[in-house]
mmCIF file of C-alpha atoms in Angstrom:
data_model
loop_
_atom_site.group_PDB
_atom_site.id
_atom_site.type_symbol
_atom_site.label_atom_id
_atom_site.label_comp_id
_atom_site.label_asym_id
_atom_site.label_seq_id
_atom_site.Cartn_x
_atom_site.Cartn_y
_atom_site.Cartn_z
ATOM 1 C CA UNK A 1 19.827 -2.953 35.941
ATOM 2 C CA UNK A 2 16.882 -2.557 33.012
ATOM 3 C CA UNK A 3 17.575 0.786 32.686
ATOM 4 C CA UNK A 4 20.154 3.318 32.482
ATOM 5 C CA UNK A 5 19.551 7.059 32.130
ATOM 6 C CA UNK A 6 22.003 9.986 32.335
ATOM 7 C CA UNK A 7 22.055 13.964 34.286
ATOM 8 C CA UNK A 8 24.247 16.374 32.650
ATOM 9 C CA UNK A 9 23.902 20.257 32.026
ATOM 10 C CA UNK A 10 25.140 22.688 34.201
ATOM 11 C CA UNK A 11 27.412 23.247 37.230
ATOM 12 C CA UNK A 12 25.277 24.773 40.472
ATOM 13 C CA UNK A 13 22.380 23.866 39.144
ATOM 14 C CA UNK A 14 20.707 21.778 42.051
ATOM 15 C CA UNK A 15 21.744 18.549 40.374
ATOM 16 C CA UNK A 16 23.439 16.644 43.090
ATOM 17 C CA UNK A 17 20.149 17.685 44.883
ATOM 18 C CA UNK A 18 17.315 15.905 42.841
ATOM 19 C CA UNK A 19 19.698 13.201 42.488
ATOM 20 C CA UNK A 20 19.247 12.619 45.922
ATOM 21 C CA UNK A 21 15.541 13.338 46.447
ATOM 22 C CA UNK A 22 15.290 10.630 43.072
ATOM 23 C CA UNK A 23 17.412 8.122 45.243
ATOM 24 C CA UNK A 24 14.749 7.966 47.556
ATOM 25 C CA UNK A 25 12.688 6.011 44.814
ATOM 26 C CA UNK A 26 12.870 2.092 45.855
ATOM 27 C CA UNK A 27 13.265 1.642 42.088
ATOM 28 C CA UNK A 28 15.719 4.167 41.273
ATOM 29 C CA UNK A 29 19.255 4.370 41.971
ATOM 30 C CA UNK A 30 21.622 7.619 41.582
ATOM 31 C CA UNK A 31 25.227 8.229 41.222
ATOM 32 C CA UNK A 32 27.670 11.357 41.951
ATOM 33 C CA UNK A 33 30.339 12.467 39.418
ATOM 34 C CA UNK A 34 30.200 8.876 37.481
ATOM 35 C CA UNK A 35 33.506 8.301 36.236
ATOM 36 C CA UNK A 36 32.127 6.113 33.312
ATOM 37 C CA UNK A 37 32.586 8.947 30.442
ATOM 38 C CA UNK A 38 36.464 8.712 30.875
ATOM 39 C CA UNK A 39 36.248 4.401 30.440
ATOM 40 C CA UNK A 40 34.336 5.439 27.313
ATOM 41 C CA UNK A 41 37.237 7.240 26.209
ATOM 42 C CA UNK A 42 40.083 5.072 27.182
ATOM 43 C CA UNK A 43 38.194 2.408 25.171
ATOM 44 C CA UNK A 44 37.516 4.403 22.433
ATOM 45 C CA UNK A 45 41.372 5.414 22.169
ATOM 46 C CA UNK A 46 42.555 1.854 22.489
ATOM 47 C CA UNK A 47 40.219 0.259 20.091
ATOM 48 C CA UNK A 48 41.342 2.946 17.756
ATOM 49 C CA UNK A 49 45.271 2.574 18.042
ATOM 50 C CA UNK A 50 45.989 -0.653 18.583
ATOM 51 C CA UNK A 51 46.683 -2.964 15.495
ATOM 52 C CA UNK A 52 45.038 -6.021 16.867
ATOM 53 C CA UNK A 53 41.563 -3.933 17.153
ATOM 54 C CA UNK A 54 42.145 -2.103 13.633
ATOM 55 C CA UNK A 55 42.937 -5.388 11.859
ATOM 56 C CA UNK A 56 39.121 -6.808 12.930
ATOM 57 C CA UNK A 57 36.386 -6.366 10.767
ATOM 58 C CA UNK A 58 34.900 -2.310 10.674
ATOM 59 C CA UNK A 59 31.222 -3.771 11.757
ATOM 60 C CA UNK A 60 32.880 -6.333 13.669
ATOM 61 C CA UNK A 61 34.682 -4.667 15.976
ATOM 62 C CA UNK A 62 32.054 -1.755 16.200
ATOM 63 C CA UNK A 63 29.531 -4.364 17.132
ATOM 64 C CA UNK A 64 32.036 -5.691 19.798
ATOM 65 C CA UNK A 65 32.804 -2.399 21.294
ATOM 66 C CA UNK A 66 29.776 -1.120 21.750
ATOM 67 C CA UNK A 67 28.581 -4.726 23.173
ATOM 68 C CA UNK A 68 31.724 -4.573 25.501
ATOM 69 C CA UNK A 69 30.722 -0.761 27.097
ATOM 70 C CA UNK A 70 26.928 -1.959 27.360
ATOM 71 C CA UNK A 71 27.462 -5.029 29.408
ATOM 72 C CA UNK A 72 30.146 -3.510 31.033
ATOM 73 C CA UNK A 73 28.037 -0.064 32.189
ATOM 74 C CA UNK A 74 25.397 -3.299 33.313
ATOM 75 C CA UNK A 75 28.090 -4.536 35.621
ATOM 76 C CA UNK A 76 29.408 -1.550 37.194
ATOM 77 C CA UNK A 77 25.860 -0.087 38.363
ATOM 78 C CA UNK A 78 24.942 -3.906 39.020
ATOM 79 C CA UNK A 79 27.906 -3.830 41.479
ATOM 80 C CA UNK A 80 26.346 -1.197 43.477
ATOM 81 C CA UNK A 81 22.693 -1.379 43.359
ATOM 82 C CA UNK A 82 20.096 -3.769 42.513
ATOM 83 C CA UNK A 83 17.471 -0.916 41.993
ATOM 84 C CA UNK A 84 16.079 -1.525 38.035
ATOM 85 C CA UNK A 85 16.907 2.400 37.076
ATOM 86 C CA UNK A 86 19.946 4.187 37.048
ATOM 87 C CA UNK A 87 20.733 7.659 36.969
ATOM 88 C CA UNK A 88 24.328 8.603 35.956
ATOM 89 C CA UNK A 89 25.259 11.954 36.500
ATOM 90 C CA UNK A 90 28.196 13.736 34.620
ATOM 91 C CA UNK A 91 28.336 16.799 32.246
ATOM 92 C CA UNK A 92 31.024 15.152 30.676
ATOM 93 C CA UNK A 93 28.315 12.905 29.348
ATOM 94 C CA UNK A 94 27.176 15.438 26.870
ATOM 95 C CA UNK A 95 30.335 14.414 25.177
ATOM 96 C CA UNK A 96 29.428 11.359 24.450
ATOM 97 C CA UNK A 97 26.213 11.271 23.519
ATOM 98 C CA UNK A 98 26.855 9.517 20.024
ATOM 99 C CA UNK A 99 28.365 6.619 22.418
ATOM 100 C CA UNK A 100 25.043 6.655 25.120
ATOM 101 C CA UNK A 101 22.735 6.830 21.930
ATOM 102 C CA UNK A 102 24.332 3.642 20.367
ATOM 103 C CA UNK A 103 24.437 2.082 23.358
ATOM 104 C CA UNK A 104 20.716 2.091 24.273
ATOM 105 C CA UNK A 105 18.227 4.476 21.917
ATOM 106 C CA UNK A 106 16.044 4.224 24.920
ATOM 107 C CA UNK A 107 18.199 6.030 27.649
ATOM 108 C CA UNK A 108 16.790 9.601 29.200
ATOM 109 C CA UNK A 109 18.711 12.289 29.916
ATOM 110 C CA UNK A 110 17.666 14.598 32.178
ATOM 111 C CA UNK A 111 19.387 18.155 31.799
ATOM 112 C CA UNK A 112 19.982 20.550 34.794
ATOM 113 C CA UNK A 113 20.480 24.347 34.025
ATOM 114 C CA UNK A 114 20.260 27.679 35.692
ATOM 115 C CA UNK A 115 20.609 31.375 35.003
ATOM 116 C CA UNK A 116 24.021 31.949 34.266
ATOM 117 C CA UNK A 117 24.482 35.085 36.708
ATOM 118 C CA UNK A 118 23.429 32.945 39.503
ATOM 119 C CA UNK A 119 26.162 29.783 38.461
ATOM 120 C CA UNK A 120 28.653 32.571 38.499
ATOM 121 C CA UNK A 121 27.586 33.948 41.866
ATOM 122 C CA UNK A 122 27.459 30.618 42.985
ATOM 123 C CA UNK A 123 30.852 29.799 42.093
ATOM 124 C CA UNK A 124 32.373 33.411 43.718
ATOM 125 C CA UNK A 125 30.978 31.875 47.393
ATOM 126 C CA UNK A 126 33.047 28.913 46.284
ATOM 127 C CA UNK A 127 36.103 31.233 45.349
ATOM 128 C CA UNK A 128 35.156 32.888 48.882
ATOM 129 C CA UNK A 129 34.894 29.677 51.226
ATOM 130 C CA UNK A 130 37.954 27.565 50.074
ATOM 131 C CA UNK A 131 40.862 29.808 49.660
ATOM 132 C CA UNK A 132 43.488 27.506 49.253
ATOM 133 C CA UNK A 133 42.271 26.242 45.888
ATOM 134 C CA UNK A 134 43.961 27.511 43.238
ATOM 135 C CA UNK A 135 42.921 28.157 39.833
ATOM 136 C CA UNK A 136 45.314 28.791 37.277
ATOM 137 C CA UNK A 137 49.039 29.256 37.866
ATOM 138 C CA UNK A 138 50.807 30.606 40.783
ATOM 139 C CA UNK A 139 51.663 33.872 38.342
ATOM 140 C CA UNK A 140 48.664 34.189 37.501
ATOM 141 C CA UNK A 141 45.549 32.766 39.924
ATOM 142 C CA UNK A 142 41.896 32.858 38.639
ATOM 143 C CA UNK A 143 41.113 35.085 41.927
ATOM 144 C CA UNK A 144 43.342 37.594 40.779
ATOM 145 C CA UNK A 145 41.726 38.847 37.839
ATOM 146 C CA UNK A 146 38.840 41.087 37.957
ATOM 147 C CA UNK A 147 35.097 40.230 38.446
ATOM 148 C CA UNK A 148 34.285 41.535 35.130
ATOM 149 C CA UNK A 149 36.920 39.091 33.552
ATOM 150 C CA UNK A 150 36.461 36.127 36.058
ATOM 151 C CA UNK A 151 32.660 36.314 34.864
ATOM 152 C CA UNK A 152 33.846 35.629 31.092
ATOM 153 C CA UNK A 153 36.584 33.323 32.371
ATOM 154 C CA UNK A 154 33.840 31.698 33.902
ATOM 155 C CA UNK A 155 31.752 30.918 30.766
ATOM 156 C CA UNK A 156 34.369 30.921 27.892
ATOM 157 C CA UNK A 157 37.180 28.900 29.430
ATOM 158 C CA UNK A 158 36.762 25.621 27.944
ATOM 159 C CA UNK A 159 38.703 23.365 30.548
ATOM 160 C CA UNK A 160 36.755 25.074 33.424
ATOM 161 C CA UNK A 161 33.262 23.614 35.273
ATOM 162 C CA UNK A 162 31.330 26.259 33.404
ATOM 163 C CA UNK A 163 32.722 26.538 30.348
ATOM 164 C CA UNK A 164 33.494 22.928 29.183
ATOM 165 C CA UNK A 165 29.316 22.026 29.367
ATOM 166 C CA UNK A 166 28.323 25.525 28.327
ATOM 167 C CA UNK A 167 30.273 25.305 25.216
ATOM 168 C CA UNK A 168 28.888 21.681 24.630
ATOM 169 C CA UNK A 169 25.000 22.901 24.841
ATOM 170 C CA UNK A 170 24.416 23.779 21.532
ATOM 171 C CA UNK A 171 25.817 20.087 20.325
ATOM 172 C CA UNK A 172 22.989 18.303 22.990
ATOM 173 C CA UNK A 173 20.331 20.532 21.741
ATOM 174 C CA UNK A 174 20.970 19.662 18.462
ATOM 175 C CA UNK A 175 21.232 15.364 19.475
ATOM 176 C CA UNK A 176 17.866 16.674 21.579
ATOM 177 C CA UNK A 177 15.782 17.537 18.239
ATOM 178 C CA UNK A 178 16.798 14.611 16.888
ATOM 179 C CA UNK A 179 15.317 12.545 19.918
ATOM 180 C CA UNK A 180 12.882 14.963 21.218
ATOM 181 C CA UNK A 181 11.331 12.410 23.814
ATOM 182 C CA UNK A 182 14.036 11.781 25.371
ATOM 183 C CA UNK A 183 15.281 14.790 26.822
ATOM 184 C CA UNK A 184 14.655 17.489 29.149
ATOM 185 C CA UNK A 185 15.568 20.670 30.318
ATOM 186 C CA UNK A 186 14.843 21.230 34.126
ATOM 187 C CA UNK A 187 15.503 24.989 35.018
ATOM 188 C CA UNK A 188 16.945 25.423 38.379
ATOM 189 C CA UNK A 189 14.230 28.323 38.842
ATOM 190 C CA UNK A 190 11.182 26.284 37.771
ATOM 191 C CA UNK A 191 12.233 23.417 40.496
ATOM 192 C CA UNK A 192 13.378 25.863 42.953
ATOM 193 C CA UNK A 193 9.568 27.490 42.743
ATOM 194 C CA UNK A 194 7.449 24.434 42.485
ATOM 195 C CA UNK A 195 9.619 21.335 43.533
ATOM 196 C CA UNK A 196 6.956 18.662 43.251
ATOM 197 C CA UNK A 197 5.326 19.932 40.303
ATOM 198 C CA UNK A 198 8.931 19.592 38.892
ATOM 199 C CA UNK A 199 9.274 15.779 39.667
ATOM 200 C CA UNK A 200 6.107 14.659 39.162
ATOM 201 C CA UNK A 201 6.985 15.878 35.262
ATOM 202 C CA UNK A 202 9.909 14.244 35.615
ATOM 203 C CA UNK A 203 8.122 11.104 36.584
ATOM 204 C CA UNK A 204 5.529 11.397 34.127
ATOM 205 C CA UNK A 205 8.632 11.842 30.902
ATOM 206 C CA UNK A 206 10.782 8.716 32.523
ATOM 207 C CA UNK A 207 7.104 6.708 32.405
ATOM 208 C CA UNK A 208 7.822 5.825 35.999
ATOM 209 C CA UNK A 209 4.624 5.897 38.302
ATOM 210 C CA UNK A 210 4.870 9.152 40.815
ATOM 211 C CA UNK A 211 6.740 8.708 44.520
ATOM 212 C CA UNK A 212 5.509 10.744 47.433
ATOM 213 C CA UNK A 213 8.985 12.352 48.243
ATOM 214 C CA UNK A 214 9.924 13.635 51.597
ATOM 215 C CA UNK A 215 11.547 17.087 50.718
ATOM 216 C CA UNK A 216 11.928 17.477 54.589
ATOM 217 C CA UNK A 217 13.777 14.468 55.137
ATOM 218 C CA UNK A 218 16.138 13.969 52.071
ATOM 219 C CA UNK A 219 18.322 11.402 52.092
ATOM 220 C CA UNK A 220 22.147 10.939 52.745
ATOM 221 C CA UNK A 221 23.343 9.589 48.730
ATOM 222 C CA UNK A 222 25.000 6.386 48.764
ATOM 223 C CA UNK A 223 26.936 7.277 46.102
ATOM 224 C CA UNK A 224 29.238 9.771 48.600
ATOM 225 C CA UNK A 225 32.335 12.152 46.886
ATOM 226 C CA UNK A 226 35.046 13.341 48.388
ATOM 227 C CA UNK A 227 35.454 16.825 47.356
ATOM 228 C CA UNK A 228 39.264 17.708 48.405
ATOM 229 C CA UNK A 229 40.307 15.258 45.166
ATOM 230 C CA UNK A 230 39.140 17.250 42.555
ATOM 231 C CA UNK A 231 41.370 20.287 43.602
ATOM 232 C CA UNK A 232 38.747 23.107 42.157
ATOM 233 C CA UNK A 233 35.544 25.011 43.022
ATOM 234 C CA UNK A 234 33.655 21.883 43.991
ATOM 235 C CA UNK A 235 31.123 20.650 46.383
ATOM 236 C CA UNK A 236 28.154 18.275 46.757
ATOM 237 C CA UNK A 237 27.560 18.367 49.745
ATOM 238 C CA UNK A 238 23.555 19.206 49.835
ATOM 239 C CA UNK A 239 21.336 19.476 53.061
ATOM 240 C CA UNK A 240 18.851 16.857 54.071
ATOM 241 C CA UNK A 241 15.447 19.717 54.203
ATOM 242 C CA UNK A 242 14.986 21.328 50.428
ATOM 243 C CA UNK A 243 14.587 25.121 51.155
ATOM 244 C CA UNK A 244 13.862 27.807 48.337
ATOM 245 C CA UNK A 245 16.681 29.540 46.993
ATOM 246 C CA UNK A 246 16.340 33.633 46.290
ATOM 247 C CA UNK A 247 18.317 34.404 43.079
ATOM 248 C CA UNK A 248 21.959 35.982 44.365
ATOM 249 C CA UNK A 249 22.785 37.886 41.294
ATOM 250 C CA UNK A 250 20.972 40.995 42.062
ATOM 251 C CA UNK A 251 22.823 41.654 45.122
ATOM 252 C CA UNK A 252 26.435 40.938 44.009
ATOM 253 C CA UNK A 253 26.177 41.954 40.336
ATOM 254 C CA UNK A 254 25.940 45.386 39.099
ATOM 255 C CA UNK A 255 23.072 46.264 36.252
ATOM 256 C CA UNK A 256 25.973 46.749 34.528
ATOM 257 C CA UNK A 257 27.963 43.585 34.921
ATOM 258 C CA UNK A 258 24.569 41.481 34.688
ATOM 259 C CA UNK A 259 23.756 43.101 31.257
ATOM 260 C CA UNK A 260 27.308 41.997 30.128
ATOM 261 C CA UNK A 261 26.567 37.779 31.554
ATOM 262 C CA UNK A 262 23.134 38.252 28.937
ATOM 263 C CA UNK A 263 25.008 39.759 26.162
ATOM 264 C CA UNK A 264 28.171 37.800 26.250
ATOM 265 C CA UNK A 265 26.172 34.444 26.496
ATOM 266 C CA UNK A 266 23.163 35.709 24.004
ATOM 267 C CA UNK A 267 22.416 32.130 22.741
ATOM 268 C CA UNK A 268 22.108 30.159 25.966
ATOM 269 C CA UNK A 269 19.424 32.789 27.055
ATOM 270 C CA UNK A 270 17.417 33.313 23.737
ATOM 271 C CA UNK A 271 16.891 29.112 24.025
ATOM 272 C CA UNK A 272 16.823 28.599 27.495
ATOM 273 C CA UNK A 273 15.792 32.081 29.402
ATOM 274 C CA UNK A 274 13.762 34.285 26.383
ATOM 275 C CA UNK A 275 11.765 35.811 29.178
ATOM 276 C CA UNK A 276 15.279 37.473 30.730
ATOM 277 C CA UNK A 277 16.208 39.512 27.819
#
């Protein structure tokens, strides 16, 4: 591997889906749900309680750890793939970024997003489809609650697929002035409307000469999840033809209730959707 570079953002956003169409790239391999953020942390815990750590040199040991996760993160995608570039893709990255900064000041990250009303429509077909997933408590389930409040739930609850990244934006955006050059925002709409325009700017930012995808013919990930373990509103599975998506929110959602998504969540659409308000 000569190259790692991360995918976080949004839930619903298409993700899973240009990781796939990006796997098609002989030079560029990408994951599901990496699991890597949560070795970050176990490290980070251990090197931070235990004596024998503490007692080494400050610089030492921070020199050490961040050496250890590097050629470690080298040997887990070099376990899998011998493609040069690797996309990982978690939101839970966005957490880390201090750590994936350190680690290489090179690294890309790529970050998916969509209009709000649409991730929250997206996530009521979920609530829909798979029934016996339950949210919440058995007093109390997620479903039970009304739309109105299952559409703040949706955004506000910090633990849930929404909320946890949504809450974390403003904290990227502000790592993403610092290092302007190496992120960017892909809006679900813009690459739902003009697909290859949208990766051959991706291309062009990752300074990666352009592939001739086959949107007709995506392929299967080798990186394959299985779904039924993370007990929530969750799926990846994508289709193998990309087909353009019409926005769902204006059939499901009241004026009403889709006024209420653009007030409640005010700063995530004056930075990422001005044109909306």
């Amino acid at each position: 591997m000569q190259q790692l570079h991360y995918c976080l953002g949004l839930p619903r956003t298409c993700s899973s889906v240009i990781m796939n169409i990006l796997n098609e790239n002989p030079r560029i391999f990408t994951t599901g749900t990496c699991p890597l953020p949560y070795l970050i942390d176990a490290s980070r815990n251990m090197s931070s309680q235990v004596s024998e750590f503490i007692a080494i040199d400050k610089d030492v040991l921070n020199n050490a750890y961040l050496n250890f996760l590097r050629q470690g993160f080298k040997g887990w995608f070099e376990s899998m793939t011998d493609k040069p570039i690797v996309f990982s893709k978690s939101r839970v990255w966005s957490e880390y970024l201090n750590h994936t900064v350190a680690l290489n000041p090179n690294s890309k990250y790529l970050i998916c997003l969509r209009d709000l009303r649409d991730i929250i429509c997206s996530f009521e077909t979920l609530l829909e489809k798979y029934p016996m997933t339950l949210i919440g408590d058995t007093q109390m389930p997620f479903q039970h609650n009304t739309f109105e409040k299952r559409m703040e739930l949706y955004c506000t609850d910090g633990m849930a697929n929404l909320g946890r990244p949504l809450n974390m934006l403003p904290h990227v955006m502000e790592v993403a002035q610092k290092y302007p050059n190496n992120f960017f925002i892909l809006r679900f709409e813009d690459f739902n409307e003009n697909p290859r325009g949208a990766l051959s700017t991706i291309y062009q930012w990752l300074g990666e000469q352009p592939f001739e995808h086959d949107l007709d013919n995506i392929p299967t990930p080798d990186y394959y999840e299985h779904d039924t373990v993370y007990r929530a509103m969750v799926t990846h599975k994508t289709g193998t033809k990309l087909k353009k998506i019409e926005p769902r929110w204006p059939k499901v959602m009241t004026p009403e209730q889709s006024q209420l998504v653009l007030q409640n969540n005010e700063w995530y659409y004056k930075t990422f959707y001005p044109e909306l308000l």
